[in-house]
Short mmCIF file of C-alpha atoms and ligand atoms in Angstrom, two decimals:
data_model
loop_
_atom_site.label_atom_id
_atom_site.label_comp_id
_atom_site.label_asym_id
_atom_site.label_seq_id
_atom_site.Cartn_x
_atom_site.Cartn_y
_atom_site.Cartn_z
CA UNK A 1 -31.98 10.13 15.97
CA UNK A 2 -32.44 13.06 18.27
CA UNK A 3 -28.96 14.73 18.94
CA UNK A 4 -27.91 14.46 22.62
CA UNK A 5 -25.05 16.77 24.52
CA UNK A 6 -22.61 14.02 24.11
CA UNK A 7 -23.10 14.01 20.08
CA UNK A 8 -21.56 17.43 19.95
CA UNK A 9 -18.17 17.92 18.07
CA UNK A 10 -17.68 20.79 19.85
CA UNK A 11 -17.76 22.05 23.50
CA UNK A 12 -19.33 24.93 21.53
CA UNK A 13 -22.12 23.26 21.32
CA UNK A 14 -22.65 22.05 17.90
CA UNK A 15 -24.73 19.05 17.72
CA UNK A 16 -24.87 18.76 13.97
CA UNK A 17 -23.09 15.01 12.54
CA UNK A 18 -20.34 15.25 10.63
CA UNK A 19 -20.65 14.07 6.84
CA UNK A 20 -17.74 10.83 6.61
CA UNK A 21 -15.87 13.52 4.04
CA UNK A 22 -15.55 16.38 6.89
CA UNK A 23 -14.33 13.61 9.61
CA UNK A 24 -11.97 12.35 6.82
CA UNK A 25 -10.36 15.29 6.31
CA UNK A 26 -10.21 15.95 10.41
CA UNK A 27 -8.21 12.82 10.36
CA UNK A 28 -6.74 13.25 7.40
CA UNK A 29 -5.10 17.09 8.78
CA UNK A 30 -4.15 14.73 12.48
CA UNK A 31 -1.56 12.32 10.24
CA UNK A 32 1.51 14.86 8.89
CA UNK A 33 3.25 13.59 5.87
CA UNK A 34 6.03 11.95 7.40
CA UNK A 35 9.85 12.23 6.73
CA UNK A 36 11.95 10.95 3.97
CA UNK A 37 14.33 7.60 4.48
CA UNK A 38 16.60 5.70 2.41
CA UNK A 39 15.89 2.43 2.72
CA UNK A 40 17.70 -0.85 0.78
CA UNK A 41 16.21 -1.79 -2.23
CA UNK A 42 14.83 -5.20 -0.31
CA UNK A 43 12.95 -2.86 2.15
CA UNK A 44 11.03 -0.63 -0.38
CA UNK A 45 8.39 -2.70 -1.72
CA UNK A 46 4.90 -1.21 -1.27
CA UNK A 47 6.91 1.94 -0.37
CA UNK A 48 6.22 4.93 -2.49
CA UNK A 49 8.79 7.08 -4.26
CA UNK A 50 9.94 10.21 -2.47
CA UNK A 51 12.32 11.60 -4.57
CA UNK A 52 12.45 11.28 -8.49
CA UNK A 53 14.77 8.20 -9.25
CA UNK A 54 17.47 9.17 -11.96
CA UNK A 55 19.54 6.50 -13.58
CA UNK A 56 23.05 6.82 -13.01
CA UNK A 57 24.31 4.90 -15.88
CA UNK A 58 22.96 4.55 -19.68
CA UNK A 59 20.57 1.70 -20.10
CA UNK A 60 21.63 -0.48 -21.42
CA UNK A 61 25.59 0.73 -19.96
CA UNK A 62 27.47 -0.26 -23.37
CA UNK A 63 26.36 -2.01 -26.51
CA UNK A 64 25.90 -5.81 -25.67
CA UNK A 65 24.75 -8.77 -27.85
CA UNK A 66 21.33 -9.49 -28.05
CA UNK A 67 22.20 -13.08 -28.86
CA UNK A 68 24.96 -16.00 -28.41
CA UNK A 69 26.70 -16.11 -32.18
CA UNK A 70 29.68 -14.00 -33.74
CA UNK A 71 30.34 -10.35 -33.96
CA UNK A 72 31.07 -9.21 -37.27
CA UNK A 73 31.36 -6.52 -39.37
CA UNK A 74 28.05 -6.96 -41.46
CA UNK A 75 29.75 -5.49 -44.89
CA UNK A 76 31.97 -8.91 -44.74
CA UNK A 77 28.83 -11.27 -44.29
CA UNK A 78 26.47 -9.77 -46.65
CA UNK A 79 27.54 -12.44 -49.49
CA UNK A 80 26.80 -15.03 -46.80
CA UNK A 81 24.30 -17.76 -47.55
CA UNK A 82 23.63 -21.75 -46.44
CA UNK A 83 24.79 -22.67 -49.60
CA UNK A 84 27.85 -20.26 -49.37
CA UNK A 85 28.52 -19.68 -46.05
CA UNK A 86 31.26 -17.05 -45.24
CA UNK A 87 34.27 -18.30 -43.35
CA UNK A 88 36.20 -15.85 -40.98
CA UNK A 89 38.68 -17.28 -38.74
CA UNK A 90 37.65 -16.49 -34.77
CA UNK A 91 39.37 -13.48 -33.15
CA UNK A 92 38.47 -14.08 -29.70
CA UNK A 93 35.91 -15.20 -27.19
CA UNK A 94 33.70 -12.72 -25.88
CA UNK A 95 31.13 -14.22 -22.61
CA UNK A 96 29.61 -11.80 -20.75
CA UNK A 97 31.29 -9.87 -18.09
CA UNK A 98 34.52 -9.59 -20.40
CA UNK A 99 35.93 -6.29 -19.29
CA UNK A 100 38.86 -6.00 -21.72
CA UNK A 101 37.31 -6.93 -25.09
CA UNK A 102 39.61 -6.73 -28.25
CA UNK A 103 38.78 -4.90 -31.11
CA UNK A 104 37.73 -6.73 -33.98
CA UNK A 105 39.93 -6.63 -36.56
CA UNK A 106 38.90 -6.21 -40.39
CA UNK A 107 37.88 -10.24 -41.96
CA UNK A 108 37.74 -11.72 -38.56
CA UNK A 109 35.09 -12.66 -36.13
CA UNK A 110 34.38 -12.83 -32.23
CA UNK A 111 32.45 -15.48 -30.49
CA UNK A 112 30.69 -13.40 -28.57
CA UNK A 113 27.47 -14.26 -25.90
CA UNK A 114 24.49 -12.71 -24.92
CA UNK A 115 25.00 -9.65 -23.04
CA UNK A 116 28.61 -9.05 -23.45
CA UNK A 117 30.15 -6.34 -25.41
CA UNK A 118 30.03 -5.62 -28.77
CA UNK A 119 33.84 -5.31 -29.73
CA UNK A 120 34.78 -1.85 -31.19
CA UNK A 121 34.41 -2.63 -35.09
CA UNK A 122 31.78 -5.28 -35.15
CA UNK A 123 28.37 -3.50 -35.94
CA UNK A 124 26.29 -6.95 -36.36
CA UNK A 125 25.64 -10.65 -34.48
CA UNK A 126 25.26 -13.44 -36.53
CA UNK A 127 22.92 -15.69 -34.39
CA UNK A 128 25.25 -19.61 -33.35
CA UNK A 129 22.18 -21.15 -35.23
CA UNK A 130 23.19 -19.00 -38.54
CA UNK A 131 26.65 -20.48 -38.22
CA UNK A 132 28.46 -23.67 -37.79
CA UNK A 133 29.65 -22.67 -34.33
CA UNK A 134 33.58 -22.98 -35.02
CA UNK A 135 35.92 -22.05 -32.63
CA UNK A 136 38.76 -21.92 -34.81
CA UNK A 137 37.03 -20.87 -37.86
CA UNK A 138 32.75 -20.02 -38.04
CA UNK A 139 31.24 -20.56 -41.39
CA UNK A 140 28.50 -18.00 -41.39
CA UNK A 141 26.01 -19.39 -43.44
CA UNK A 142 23.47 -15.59 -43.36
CA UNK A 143 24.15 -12.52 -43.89
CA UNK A 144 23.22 -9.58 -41.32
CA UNK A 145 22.50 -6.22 -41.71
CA UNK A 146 24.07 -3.60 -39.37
CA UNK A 147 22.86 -3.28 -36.39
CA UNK A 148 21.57 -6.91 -36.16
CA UNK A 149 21.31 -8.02 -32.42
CA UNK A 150 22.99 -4.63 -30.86
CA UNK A 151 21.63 -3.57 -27.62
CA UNK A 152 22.58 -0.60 -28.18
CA UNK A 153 23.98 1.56 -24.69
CA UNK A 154 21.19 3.91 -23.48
CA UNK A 155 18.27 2.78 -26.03
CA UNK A 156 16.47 2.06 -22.30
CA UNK A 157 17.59 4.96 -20.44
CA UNK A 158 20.22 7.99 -20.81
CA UNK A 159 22.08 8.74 -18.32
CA UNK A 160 20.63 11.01 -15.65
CA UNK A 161 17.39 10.50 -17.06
CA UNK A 162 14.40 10.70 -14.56
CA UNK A 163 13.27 6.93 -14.60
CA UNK A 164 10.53 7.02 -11.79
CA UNK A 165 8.67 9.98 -10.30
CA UNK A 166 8.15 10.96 -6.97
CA UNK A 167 4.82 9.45 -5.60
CA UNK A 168 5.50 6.06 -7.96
CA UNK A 169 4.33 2.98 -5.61
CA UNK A 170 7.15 0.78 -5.34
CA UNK A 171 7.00 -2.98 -6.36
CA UNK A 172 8.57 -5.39 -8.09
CA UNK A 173 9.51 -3.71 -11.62
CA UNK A 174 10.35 -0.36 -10.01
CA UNK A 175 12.39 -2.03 -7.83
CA UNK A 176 14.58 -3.77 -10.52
CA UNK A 177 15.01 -0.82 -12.38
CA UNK A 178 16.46 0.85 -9.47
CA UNK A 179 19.04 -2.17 -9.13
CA UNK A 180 19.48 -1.74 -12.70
CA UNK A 181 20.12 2.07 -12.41
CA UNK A 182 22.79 1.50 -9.77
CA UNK A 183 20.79 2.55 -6.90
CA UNK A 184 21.41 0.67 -3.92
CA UNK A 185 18.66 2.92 -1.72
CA UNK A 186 15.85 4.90 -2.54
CA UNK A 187 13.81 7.70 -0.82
CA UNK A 188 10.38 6.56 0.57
CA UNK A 189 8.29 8.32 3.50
CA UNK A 190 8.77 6.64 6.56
CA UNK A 191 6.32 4.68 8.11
CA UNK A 192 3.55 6.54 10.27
CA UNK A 193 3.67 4.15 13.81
CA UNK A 194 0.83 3.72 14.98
CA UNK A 195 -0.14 2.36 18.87
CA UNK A 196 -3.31 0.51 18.79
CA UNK A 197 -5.24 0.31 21.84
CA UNK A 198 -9.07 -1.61 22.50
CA UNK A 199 -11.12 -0.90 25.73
CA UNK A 200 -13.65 -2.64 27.66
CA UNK A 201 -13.62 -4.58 30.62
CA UNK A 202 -16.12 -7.62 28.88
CA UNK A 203 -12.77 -8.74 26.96
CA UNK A 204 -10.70 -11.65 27.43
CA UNK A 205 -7.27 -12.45 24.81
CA UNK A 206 -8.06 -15.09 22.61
CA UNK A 207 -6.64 -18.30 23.98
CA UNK A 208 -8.26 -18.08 27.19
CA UNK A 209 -11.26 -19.41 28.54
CA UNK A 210 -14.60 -17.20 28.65
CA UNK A 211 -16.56 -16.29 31.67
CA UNK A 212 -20.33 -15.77 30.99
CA UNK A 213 -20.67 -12.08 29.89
CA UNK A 214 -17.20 -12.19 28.35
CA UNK A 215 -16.29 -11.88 24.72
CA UNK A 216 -12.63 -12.39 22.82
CA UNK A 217 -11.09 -9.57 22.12
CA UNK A 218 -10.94 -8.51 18.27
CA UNK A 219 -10.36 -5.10 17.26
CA UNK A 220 -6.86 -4.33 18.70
CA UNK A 221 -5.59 -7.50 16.58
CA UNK A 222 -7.45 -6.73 13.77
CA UNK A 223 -6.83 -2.84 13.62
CA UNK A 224 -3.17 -3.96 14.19
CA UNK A 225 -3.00 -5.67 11.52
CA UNK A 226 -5.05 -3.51 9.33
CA UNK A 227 -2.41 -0.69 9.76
CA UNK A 228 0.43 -2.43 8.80
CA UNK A 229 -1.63 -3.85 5.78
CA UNK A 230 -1.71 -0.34 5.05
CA UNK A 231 1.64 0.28 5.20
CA UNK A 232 2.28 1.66 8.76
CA UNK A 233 3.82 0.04 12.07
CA UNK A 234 1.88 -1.08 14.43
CA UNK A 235 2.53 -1.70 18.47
CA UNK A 236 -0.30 -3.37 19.45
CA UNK A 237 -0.99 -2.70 23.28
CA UNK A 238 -2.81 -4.54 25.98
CA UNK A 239 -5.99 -3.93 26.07
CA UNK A 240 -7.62 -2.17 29.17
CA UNK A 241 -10.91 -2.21 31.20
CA UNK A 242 -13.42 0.70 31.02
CA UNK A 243 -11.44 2.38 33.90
CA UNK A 244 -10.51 6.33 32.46
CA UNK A 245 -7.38 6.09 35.28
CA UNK A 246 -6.11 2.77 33.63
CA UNK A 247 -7.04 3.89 29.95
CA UNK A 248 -4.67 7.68 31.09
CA UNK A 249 -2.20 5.52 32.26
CA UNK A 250 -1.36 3.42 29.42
CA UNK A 251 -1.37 6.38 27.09
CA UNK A 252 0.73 8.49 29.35
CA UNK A 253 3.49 5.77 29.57
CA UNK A 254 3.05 5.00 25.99
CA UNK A 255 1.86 8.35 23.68
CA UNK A 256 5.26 9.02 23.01
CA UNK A 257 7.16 10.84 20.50
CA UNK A 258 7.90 9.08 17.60
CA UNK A 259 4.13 8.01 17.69
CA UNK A 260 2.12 9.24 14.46
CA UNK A 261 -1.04 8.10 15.68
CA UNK A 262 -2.57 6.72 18.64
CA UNK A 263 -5.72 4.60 17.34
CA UNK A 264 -8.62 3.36 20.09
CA UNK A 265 -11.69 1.10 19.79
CA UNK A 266 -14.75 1.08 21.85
CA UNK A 267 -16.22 3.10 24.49
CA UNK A 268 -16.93 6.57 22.16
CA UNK A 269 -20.61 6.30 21.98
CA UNK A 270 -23.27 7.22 24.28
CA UNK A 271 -24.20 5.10 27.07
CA UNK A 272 -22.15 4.84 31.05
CA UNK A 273 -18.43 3.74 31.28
CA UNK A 274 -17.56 5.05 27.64
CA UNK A 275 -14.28 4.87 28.69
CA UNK A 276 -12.19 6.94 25.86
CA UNK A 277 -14.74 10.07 25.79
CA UNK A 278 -14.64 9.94 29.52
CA UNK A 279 -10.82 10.37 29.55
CA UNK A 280 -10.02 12.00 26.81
CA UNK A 281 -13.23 14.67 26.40
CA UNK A 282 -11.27 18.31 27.58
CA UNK A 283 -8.13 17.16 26.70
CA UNK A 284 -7.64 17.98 23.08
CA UNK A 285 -9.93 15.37 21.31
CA UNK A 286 -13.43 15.79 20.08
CA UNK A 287 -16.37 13.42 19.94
CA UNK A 288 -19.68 12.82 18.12
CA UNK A 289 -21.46 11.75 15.34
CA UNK A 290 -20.56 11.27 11.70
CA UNK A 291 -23.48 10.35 9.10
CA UNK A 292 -22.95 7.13 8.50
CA UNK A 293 -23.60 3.43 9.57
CA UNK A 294 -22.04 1.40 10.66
CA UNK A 295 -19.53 3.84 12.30
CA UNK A 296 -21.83 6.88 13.66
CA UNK A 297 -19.78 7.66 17.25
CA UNK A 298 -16.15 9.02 16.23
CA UNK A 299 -13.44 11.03 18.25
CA UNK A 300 -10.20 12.84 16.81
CA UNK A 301 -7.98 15.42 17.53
CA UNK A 302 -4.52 16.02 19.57
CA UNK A 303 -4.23 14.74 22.83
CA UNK A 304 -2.96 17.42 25.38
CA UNK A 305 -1.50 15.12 28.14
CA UNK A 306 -0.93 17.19 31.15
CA UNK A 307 2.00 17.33 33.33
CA UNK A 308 5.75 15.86 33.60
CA UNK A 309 4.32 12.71 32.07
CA UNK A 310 3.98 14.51 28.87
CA UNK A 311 7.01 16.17 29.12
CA UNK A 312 8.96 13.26 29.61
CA UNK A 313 6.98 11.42 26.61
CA UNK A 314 8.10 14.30 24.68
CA UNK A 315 4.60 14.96 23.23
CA UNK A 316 3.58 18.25 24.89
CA UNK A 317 3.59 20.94 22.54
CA UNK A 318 0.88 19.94 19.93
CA UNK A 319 0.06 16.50 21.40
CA UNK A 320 -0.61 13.15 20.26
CA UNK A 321 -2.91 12.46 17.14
CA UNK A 322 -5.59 10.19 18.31
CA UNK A 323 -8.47 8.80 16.71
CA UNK A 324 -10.99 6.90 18.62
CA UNK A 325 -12.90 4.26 16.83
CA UNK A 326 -16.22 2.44 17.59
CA UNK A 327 -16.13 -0.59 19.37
CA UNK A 328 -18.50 -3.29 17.44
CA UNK A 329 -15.76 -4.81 15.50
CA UNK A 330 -17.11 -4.02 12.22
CA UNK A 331 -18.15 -0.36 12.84
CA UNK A 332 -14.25 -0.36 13.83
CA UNK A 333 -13.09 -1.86 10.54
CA UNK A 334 -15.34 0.41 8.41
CA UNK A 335 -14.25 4.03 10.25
CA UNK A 336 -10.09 2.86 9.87
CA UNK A 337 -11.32 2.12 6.22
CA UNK A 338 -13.07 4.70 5.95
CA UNK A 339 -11.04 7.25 7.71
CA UNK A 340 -7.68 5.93 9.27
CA UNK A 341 -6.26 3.89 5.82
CA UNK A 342 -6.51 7.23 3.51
CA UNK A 343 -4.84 8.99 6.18
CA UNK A 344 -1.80 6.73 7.00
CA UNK A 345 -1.78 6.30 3.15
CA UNK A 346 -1.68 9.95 2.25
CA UNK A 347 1.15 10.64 4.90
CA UNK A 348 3.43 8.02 2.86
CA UNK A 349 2.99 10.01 0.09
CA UNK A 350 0.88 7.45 -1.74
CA UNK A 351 -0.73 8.39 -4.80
CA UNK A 352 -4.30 6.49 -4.69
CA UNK A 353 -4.70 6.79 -0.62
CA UNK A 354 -8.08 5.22 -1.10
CA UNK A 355 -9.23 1.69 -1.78
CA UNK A 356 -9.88 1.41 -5.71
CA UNK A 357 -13.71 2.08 -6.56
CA UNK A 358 -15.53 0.58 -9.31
CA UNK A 359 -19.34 0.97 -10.15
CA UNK A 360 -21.36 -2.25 -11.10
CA UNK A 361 -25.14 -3.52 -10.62
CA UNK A 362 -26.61 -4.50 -7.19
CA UNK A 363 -27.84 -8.24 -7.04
CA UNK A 364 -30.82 -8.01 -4.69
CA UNK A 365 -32.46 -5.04 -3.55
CA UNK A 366 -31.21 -3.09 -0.26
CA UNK A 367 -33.04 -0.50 1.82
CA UNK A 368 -31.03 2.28 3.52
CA UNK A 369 -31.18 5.29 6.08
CA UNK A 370 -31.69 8.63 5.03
CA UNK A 371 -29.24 11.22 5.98
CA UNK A 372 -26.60 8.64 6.83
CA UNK A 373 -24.08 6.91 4.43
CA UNK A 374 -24.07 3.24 4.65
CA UNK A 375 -21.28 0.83 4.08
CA UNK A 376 -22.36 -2.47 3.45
CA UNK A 377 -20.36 -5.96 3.11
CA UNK A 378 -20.46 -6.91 -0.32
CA UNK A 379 -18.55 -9.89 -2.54
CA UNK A 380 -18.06 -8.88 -5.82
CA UNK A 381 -18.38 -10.91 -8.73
CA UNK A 382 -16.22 -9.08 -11.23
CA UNK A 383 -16.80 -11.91 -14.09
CA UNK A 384 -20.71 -11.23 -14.16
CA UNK A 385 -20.14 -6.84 -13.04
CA UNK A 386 -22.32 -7.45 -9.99
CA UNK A 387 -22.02 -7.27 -5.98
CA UNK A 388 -24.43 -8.86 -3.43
CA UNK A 389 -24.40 -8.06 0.22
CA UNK A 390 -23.38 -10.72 2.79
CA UNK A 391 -24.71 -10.40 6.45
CA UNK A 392 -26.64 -7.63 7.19
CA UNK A 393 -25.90 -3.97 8.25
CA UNK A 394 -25.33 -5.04 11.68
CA UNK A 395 -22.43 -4.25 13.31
CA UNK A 396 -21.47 -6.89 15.59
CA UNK A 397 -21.28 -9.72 12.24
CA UNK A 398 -17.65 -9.60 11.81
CA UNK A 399 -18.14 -13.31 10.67
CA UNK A 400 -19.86 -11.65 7.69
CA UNK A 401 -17.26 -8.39 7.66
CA UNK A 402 -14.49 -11.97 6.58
CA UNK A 403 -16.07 -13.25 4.08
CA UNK A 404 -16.78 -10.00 1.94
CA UNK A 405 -14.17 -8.70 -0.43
CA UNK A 406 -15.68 -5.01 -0.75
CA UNK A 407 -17.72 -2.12 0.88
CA UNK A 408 -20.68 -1.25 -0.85
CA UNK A 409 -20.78 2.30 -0.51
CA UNK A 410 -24.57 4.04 -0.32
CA UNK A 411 -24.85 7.75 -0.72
CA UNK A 412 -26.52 9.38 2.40
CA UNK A 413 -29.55 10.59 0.54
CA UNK A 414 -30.47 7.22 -0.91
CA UNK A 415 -32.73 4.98 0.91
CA UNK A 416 -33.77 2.45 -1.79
CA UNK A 417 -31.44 0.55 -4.14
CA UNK A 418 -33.12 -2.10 -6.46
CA UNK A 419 -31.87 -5.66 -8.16
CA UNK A 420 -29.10 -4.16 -11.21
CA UNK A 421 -29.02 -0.71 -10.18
CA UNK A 422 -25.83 0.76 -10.08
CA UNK A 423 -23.67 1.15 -6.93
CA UNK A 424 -20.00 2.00 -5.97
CA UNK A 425 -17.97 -0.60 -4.60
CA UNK A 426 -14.73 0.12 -2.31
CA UNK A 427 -12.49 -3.13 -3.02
CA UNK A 428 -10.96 -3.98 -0.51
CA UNK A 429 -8.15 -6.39 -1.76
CA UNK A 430 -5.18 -5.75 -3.36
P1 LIG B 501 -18.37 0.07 22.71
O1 LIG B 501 -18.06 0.88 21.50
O2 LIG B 501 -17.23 0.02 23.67
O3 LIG B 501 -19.65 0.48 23.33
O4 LIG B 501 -18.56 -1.43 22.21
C1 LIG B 501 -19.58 -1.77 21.29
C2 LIG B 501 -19.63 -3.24 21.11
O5 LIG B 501 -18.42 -3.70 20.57
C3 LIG B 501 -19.84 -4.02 22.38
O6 LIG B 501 -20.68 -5.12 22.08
C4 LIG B 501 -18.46 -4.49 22.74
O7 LIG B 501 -18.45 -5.66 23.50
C5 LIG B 501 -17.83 -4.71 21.39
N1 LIG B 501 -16.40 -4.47 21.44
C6 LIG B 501 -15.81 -3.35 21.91
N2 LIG B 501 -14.48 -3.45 21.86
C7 LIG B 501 -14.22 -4.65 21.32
C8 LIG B 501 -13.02 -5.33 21.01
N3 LIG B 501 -11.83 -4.79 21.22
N4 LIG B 501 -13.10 -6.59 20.48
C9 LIG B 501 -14.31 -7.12 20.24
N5 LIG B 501 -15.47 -6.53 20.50
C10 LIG B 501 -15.45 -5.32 21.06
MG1 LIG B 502 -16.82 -0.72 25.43
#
């Protein structure tokens, strides 16, 4: 493909397409790490760890039973057999949550249960089932050796140890620990917010009826949702006609601080009416081509919005991040894969910003364009190590983009792949 004015990146000039991993990192620079929060335990899941979590209590806090039974002093018990079981009258009851436990006095026992304290001079529990269960009196009928069934305080954890790291991602178990540790908050990145908005004046919302040369519009629901799948807010706005006035207004009312990223679909490529380059070329963000398919017309940068509307918005000064994505709803999905998730995902701090890739063996044959790298819907079968494409690289098949479960991701030199050669896969759940 021929490189027109319009393809340039630059007002410079340049012509050249960008390879994905330059535009990446163009995006990448557009979303700052954002600040750090507390936020309640209940609120951090998927979050990721912003500041090293130290416990502020031992773990376990005290020495606690490992089982329901007796506390004893295991010296007095090691005689103790079914045959001749050792009977020590019973000191006190112990459950757990007993704050003021008694010490246990020489040739006596506690009834103690899981998870309370171990008295002060009991260094053993004799398991209920080892024992005749008395309340009065317990006949222990085994002997235990020291030690037996003591949790003992800080065998988990010290106190002030460094439990979790900065960068951990949040989830279930890290969560309980931090309960465990006494936190009540932890530090996570906030969330970048994002403001989603799709142009073109053939769409109608879903839920209404079509007019011949009308389609449903997609992208600004799906994009919505596919940034707070990643972890960011999303406000998804109306969607407006390929007017550049309408499409200004809308992001002068709306691009305003507190807004990470402002995130567009359609009109970037190069016919009439491409409503986003029209309004936006001059003004901070640059357009053109990046080297692969689907997903070749791109914009990015900082949107300079002139005048007291930008003051008021508070975003004069360095402007707005915006990145304008392709309209055909699955060129859209592949460039926020591609290039918006790693970005939002790097600015919460996350570790792995990218989609887990694993290599295994083409099933079929594909064919693919030189010079441009190709993402192509695949389903994976993990069981038998292979992937298969579904649809075809066509960009309009979103029915085909919702049934796959990964990318397939093809190098831009390599323009044949054949049945069980290799091939990276970008999996794209979970
Ligand atoms: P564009 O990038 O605006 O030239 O659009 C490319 C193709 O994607 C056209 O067929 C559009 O109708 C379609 N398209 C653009 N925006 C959307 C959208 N928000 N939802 C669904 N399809 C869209
Ligand atoms: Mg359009």
């Amino acid at each position: 493909m021929s490189a027109s004015p319009s393809s340039s990146w630059s007002s410079a000039g340049g012509s050249a397409p960008r390879s994905v991993a330059e535009h990446a990192a163009v995006v990448a620079s557009l979303v700052a790490a954002t600040a750090v929060e507390r936020v309640p335990l209940s609120e951090a899941s998927g979050r990721v760890l912003a500041e090293d979590l130290a416990s502020v209590v031992a773990l376990p806090p005290f020495d606690n039973s490992a089982m329901d039974g007796y506390a004893v002093r295991a010296a007095e018990v090691a005689d103790a057999s079914e045959a001749a079981p050792v009977r020590l009258p019973v000191g006190a009851d112990i459950p757990a949550g007993r704050v003021d436990v008694p010490v246990l006095e020489p040739g006596t026992a506690h009834r103690i249960m899981t998870g309370a304290p171990v008295p002060e001079g009991a260094d053993a529990i004799v398991p209920v089932e080892r024992t005749d269960a008395g309340t009065e009196t317990v006949a222990i009928g085994a002997p235990a050796e020291a030690g037996a069934h003591v949790r003992l305080s800080g065998e988990d954890a010290a106190a002030g140890q460094v439990l979790l790291r900065v960068g951990t991602v949040l989830a279930a178990p890290q969560i309980g620990l931090a309960a465990a540790c006494g936190s009540a908050t932890l530090a996570v990145r906030r969330r970048p917010h994002v403001l989603v908005l799709s142009t073109g004046s053939e769409l109608v919302a879903p839920g209404t009826p079509l007019e011949p040369g009308q389609i449903y519009e997609s992208n600004g629901t799906m994009l919505a949702v596919a940034v707070r799948e990643a972890g960011a807010t999303a406000e998804q706005l109306s969607f407006v006609p390929d007017d550049v006035e309408k499409f200004r207004a809308v992001l002068a009312e709306k691009a305003v601080a507190g807004v990470d990223l402002v995130l567009t679909s359609g009109g970037v490529s190069a016919g009439a009416y491409e409503v986003v380059k029209d309004a936006l070329t001059g003004n901070g963000v640059e357009f053109g081509k990046v080297a692969m398919q689907p997903g070749g017309p791109q914009g990015a940068g900082r949107l300079r919005l002139d005048g007291a509307g930008a003051e008021s918005a508070g975003v004069e000064g360095a402007g707005v991040a915006v990145v304008t994505l392709p309209g055909n709803p699955v060129s859209s999905l592949v460039s926020f894969e591609v290039f918006v998730r790693p970005a939002l995902r790097a600015a919460m701090g996350h570790p792995s910003p990218s989609r887990p890739v694993v290599t295994v063996r083409l099933d079929g044959s594909l064919s693919s364009p030189a010079g441009r790298r190709q993402f192509r819907r695949g389903v994976l079968d993990a069981r038998a190590g292979t992937v298969s494409e579904i649809g075809t690289p066509a960009s309009h098949l979103i029915g085909a983009l919702a049934r796959a479960d990964c990318l397939i991701d093809l190098p831009a030199e390599l323009q044949r792949v054949n049945d069980a050669d290799p091939v990276d896969v970008w999996l794209l759940e979970g």
